mmCIF file of C-alpha atoms in Angstrom:
data_model
loop_
_atom_site.group_PDB
_atom_site.id
_atom_site.type_symbol
_atom_site.label_atom_id
_atom_site.label_comp_id
_atom_site.label_asym_id
_atom_site.label_seq_id
_atom_site.Cartn_x
_atom_site.Cartn_y
_atom_site.Cartn_z
ATOM 1 C CA MET A 1 8.247 14.605 7.849
ATOM 2 C CA THR A 2 6.008 15.140 11.074
ATOM 3 C CA SER A 3 6.142 13.737 14.000
ATOM 4 C CA LYS A 4 2.683 12.429 13.900
ATOM 5 C CA SER A 5 2.230 8.223 14.201
ATOM 6 C CA LEU A 6 1.092 6.591 11.388
ATOM 7 C CA THR A 7 -1.974 5.834 13.058
ATOM 8 C CA GLU A 8 -2.758 9.639 13.979
ATOM 9 C CA LEU A 9 -1.833 10.685 9.921
ATOM 10 C CA LEU A 10 -5.037 8.050 9.516
ATOM 11 C CA ALA A 11 -7.177 9.198 11.906
ATOM 12 C CA GLU A 12 -6.798 12.940 10.235
ATOM 13 C CA ALA A 13 -6.990 12.061 6.445
ATOM 14 C CA ASP A 14 -9.775 12.535 4.292
ATOM 15 C CA VAL A 15 -11.113 9.787 1.868
ATOM 16 C CA ARG A 16 -8.747 10.994 -0.442
ATOM 17 C CA GLY A 17 -5.810 10.774 1.268
ATOM 18 C CA LEU A 18 -7.781 6.943 2.815
ATOM 19 C CA ALA A 19 -8.350 6.625 -0.536
ATOM 20 C CA ALA A 20 -4.313 6.473 -1.717
ATOM 21 C CA SER A 21 -2.969 5.456 1.447
ATOM 22 C CA GLY A 22 -4.467 2.095 1.080
ATOM 23 C CA LEU A 23 -4.610 1.459 -2.435
ATOM 24 C CA GLY A 24 -1.042 2.943 -1.850
ATOM 25 C CA CYS A 25 -0.417 -0.408 0.217
ATOM 26 C CA LEU A 26 -1.898 -2.561 -2.686
ATOM 27 C CA ASP A 27 -0.120 -1.433 -5.606
ATOM 28 C CA ARG A 28 3.379 -1.990 -2.978
ATOM 29 C CA CYS A 29 2.968 -5.458 -2.854
ATOM 30 C CA LEU A 30 1.083 -5.809 -6.432
ATOM 31 C CA PRO A 31 4.588 -7.976 -6.824
ATOM 32 C CA LEU A 32 3.919 -10.259 -5.316
ATOM 33 C CA LEU A 33 0.248 -10.618 -7.515
ATOM 34 C CA ALA A 34 0.615 -10.115 -10.758
ATOM 35 C CA GLN A 35 3.527 -8.862 -13.510
ATOM 36 C CA ASP A 36 1.398 -5.972 -15.202
ATOM 37 C CA ASP A 37 2.778 -2.229 -13.652
ATOM 38 C CA ASP A 38 0.075 -0.637 -14.352
ATOM 39 C CA VAL A 39 -3.624 -2.450 -13.409
ATOM 40 C CA LEU A 40 -3.770 -0.214 -11.024
ATOM 41 C CA ARG A 41 -2.890 2.976 -12.341
ATOM 42 C CA PRO A 42 -6.387 3.840 -12.713
ATOM 43 C CA LEU A 43 -7.500 3.109 -10.046
ATOM 44 C CA TRP A 44 -5.077 5.664 -9.077
ATOM 45 C CA ALA A 45 -6.046 8.402 -11.345
ATOM 46 C CA SER A 46 -9.863 7.943 -10.322
ATOM 47 C CA ILE A 47 -8.914 9.259 -7.044
ATOM 48 C CA ALA A 48 -8.040 12.564 -8.550
ATOM 49 C CA ARG A 49 -12.251 12.316 -9.763
ATOM 50 C CA GLY A 50 -13.723 11.650 -6.145
ATOM 51 C CA GLU A 51 -16.203 9.161 -6.064
ATOM 52 C CA GLU A 52 -16.973 9.162 -9.743
ATOM 53 C CA GLY A 53 -15.465 6.265 -11.309
ATOM 54 C CA TRP A 54 -14.020 4.886 -8.903
ATOM 55 C CA ALA A 55 -16.151 2.700 -8.098
ATOM 56 C CA GLY A 56 -15.949 1.057 -11.892
ATOM 57 C CA GLU A 57 -12.857 1.544 -12.099
ATOM 58 C CA LEU A 58 -12.112 -0.303 -8.888
ATOM 59 C CA ALA A 59 -14.442 -4.142 -10.379
ATOM 60 C CA ALA A 60 -11.480 -2.987 -13.168
ATOM 61 C CA ALA A 61 -8.296 -3.384 -11.020
ATOM 62 C CA ARG A 62 -11.062 -6.875 -9.513
ATOM 63 C CA GLN A 63 -11.368 -8.894 -12.641
ATOM 64 C CA ALA A 64 -7.766 -7.502 -14.012
ATOM 65 C CA LEU A 65 -6.001 -9.953 -10.878
ATOM 66 C CA GLU A 66 -8.881 -11.845 -10.193
ATOM 67 C CA SER A 67 -6.774 -14.292 -12.910
ATOM 68 C CA THR A 68 -3.163 -14.514 -11.710
ATOM 69 C CA ALA A 69 -1.583 -17.527 -11.370
ATOM 70 C CA LEU A 70 0.741 -16.481 -8.157
ATOM 71 C CA ASP A 71 -1.070 -18.208 -5.585
ATOM 72 C CA ASP A 72 0.730 -18.057 -2.140
ATOM 73 C CA GLU A 73 0.110 -17.373 1.413
ATOM 74 C CA ASP A 74 1.897 -13.859 0.335
ATOM 75 C CA ALA A 75 -0.389 -13.017 -2.875
ATOM 76 C CA ALA A 76 -4.072 -14.188 -0.691
ATOM 77 C CA LEU A 77 -2.805 -11.578 1.788
ATOM 78 C CA VAL A 78 -2.127 -9.570 -1.887
ATOM 79 C CA ARG A 79 -5.959 -10.655 -3.047
ATOM 80 C CA ALA A 80 -7.691 -9.484 0.720
ATOM 81 C CA MET A 81 -6.521 -5.977 0.772
ATOM 82 C CA LEU A 82 -8.174 -5.447 -3.180
ATOM 83 C CA ALA A 83 -11.366 -7.737 -1.975
ATOM 84 C CA ALA A 84 -11.434 -5.304 1.156
ATOM 85 C CA ALA A 85 -11.789 -1.882 -0.557
ATOM 86 C CA PRO A 86 -14.407 -0.739 -0.983
ATOM 87 C CA SER A 87 -17.071 0.463 -3.703
ATOM 88 C CA ASP A 88 -18.597 3.378 -2.263
ATOM 89 C CA TRP A 89 -16.944 6.446 -2.239
ATOM 90 C CA ALA A 90 -17.704 7.325 2.249
ATOM 91 C CA PRO A 91 -14.978 7.956 5.032
ATOM 92 C CA ASP A 92 -16.078 5.315 7.175
ATOM 93 C CA ALA A 93 -15.214 2.430 4.909
ATOM 94 C CA LEU A 94 -12.430 3.736 3.513
ATOM 95 C CA ARG A 95 -11.007 4.611 6.884
ATOM 96 C CA ALA A 96 -10.798 0.531 8.107
ATOM 97 C CA TRP A 97 -10.264 -0.524 4.333
ATOM 98 C CA ALA A 98 -6.414 2.277 4.687
ATOM 99 C CA ASP A 99 -5.892 0.763 7.995
ATOM 100 C CA GLY A 100 -6.436 -2.735 6.974
ATOM 101 C CA CYS A 101 -3.912 -2.744 4.050
ATOM 102 C CA SER A 102 -1.448 -0.780 6.331
ATOM 103 C CA ALA A 103 -1.670 -3.508 8.225
ATOM 104 C CA SER A 104 -1.283 -6.117 6.118
ATOM 105 C CA ALA A 105 1.061 -4.528 3.926
ATOM 106 C CA LEU A 106 3.632 -3.686 6.443
ATOM 107 C CA GLU A 107 2.792 -7.809 7.537
ATOM 108 C CA VAL A 108 4.034 -8.689 3.648
ATOM 109 C CA HIS A 109 7.126 -6.961 3.972
ATOM 110 C CA ARG A 110 7.990 -8.319 7.256
ATOM 111 C CA ARG A 111 7.867 -11.899 5.629
ATOM 112 C CA PHE A 112 10.521 -10.245 3.377
ATOM 113 C CA ASP A 113 13.157 -8.053 6.123
ATOM 114 C CA VAL A 114 15.984 -9.507 7.969
ATOM 115 C CA GLY A 115 16.258 -9.952 11.089
ATOM 116 C CA ASP A 116 12.516 -10.373 14.047
ATOM 117 C CA CYS A 117 10.553 -8.539 13.667
ATOM 118 C CA GLY A 118 7.032 -9.807 15.805
ATOM 119 C CA PRO A 119 3.365 -8.870 14.928
ATOM 120 C CA GLU A 120 3.662 -7.356 18.192
ATOM 121 C CA LEU A 121 6.326 -4.866 17.211
ATOM 122 C CA LEU A 122 4.519 -3.903 13.745
ATOM 123 C CA ALA A 123 1.538 -3.029 15.926
ATOM 124 C CA ARG A 124 4.306 -0.399 17.942
ATOM 125 C CA CYS A 125 5.446 1.441 15.568
ATOM 126 C CA ARG A 126 2.234 1.791 13.597
ATOM 127 C CA GLU A 127 2.444 3.801 16.717
ATOM 128 C CA ASP A 128 5.482 4.681 17.926
ATOM 129 C CA GLY A 129 7.720 4.680 15.041
ATOM 130 C CA PRO A 130 10.167 1.889 13.050
ATOM 131 C CA GLU A 131 13.022 1.584 16.056
ATOM 132 C CA GLY A 132 13.371 -1.289 16.163
ATOM 133 C CA VAL A 133 11.978 -3.186 12.932
ATOM 134 C CA GLY A 134 13.884 -3.869 9.597
ATOM 135 C CA PRO A 135 14.533 -2.340 7.056
ATOM 136 C CA MET A 136 11.899 -3.319 4.977
ATOM 137 C CA VAL A 137 9.218 -2.921 7.624
ATOM 138 C CA ALA A 138 10.526 0.411 8.237
ATOM 139 C CA GLY A 139 10.674 1.614 4.300
ATOM 140 C CA GLU A 140 7.099 1.061 3.896
ATOM 141 C CA LEU A 141 6.359 2.319 6.979
ATOM 142 C CA ARG A 142 7.715 6.016 5.473
ATOM 143 C CA ARG A 143 6.665 5.541 2.262
ATOM 144 C CA GLN A 144 2.880 5.189 4.533
ATOM 145 C CA ALA A 145 3.084 8.286 6.343
ATOM 146 C CA GLN A 146 4.929 10.251 3.045
ATOM 147 C CA ILE A 147 1.853 9.862 1.445
ATOM 148 C CA LEU A 148 -0.722 10.164 3.763
ATOM 149 C CA GLU A 149 1.000 13.639 4.451
ATOM 150 C CA ILE A 150 1.733 13.972 0.963
ATOM 151 C CA VAL A 151 -2.111 13.329 -0.298
ATOM 152 C CA ALA A 152 -3.602 15.550 3.266
ATOM 153 C CA GLU A 153 -1.815 18.735 0.933
ATOM 154 C CA PRO A 154 -4.091 21.782 0.091
ATOM 155 C CA PRO A 155 -5.214 20.494 -3.208
ATOM 156 C CA GLY A 156 -3.938 21.714 -6.305
ATOM 157 C CA GLY A 157 -0.413 20.541 -6.313
ATOM 158 C CA ASN A 158 1.508 17.103 -7.155
ATOM 159 C CA GLY A 159 0.727 14.825 -4.383
ATOM 160 C CA LEU A 160 -1.347 11.657 -6.835
ATOM 161 C CA ARG A 161 1.307 11.769 -7.978
ATOM 162 C CA HIS A 162 3.942 12.452 -5.906
ATOM 163 C CA ALA A 163 2.479 9.281 -4.157
ATOM 164 C CA LEU A 164 2.718 6.938 -7.052
ATOM 165 C CA GLU A 165 5.932 7.467 -7.803
ATOM 166 C CA ILE A 166 6.271 6.564 -3.817
ATOM 167 C CA SER A 167 4.255 3.896 -4.771
ATOM 168 C CA THR A 168 6.393 3.226 -7.467
ATOM 169 C CA GLU A 169 9.571 3.153 -5.768
ATOM 170 C CA GLY A 170 7.926 0.396 -2.475
ATOM 171 C CA ARG A 171 7.173 -1.608 -5.553
ATOM 172 C CA ARG A 172 10.580 -1.460 -7.222
ATOM 173 C CA VAL A 173 11.646 -2.499 -3.557
ATOM 174 C CA LEU A 174 10.189 -5.331 -3.253
ATOM 175 C CA ARG A 175 9.828 -6.859 -6.236
ATOM 176 C CA ALA A 176 14.064 -7.087 -6.305
ATOM 177 C CA VAL A 177 13.953 -8.595 -3.312
ATOM 178 C CA VAL A 178 11.367 -10.775 -3.944
ATOM 179 C CA SER A 179 13.748 -11.877 -6.732
ATOM 180 C CA ARG A 180 16.253 -12.295 -5.001
ATOM 181 C CA ARG A 181 14.837 -14.709 -3.205
ATOM 182 C CA ALA A 182 13.570 -17.212 -5.274
ATOM 183 C CA ARG A 183 17.125 -16.432 -6.795
ATOM 184 C CA VAL A 184 18.588 -18.179 -3.510
ATOM 185 C CA THR A 185 15.715 -20.521 -2.664
ATOM 186 C CA SER A 186 15.412 -21.820 -6.480
#
């Protein structure tokens, strides 16, 4: 892993990296919105094709998730991430979306973390690293940086597949924490 901050990695990312970053954040937060882990898989596949197919797969994902039963403050954050996704395969729009998804995903993970990590600490950790945050936020921050670094590698490798694997791992972690919290509070 490089010594670049998350905000630097986002600033340097190309459209593919930005789409993967935003989608990865959304994918890792999916347990708060839906039980179907594969609902975003076609959107992941569309990243490899670039502009071709992105808008159609995004529309299909929105339609599939619009009637999900979960409806609380955390689910609203995830819905907002999906709603903000640009249909256009344009660098500025994707950069704004990826940046917003990064902040929202960190906020989601902060809500399920241990300790007292406020919004100001989340903003700082995007610049300076995970010092002072709990394990959920630190893990999400690490996954965000890993995806940006992996997808920035020269095309032709397994960057997108590896990015999807990282997101799948993060989704499992969040699902386990959400499930554990539900058992404790019920």
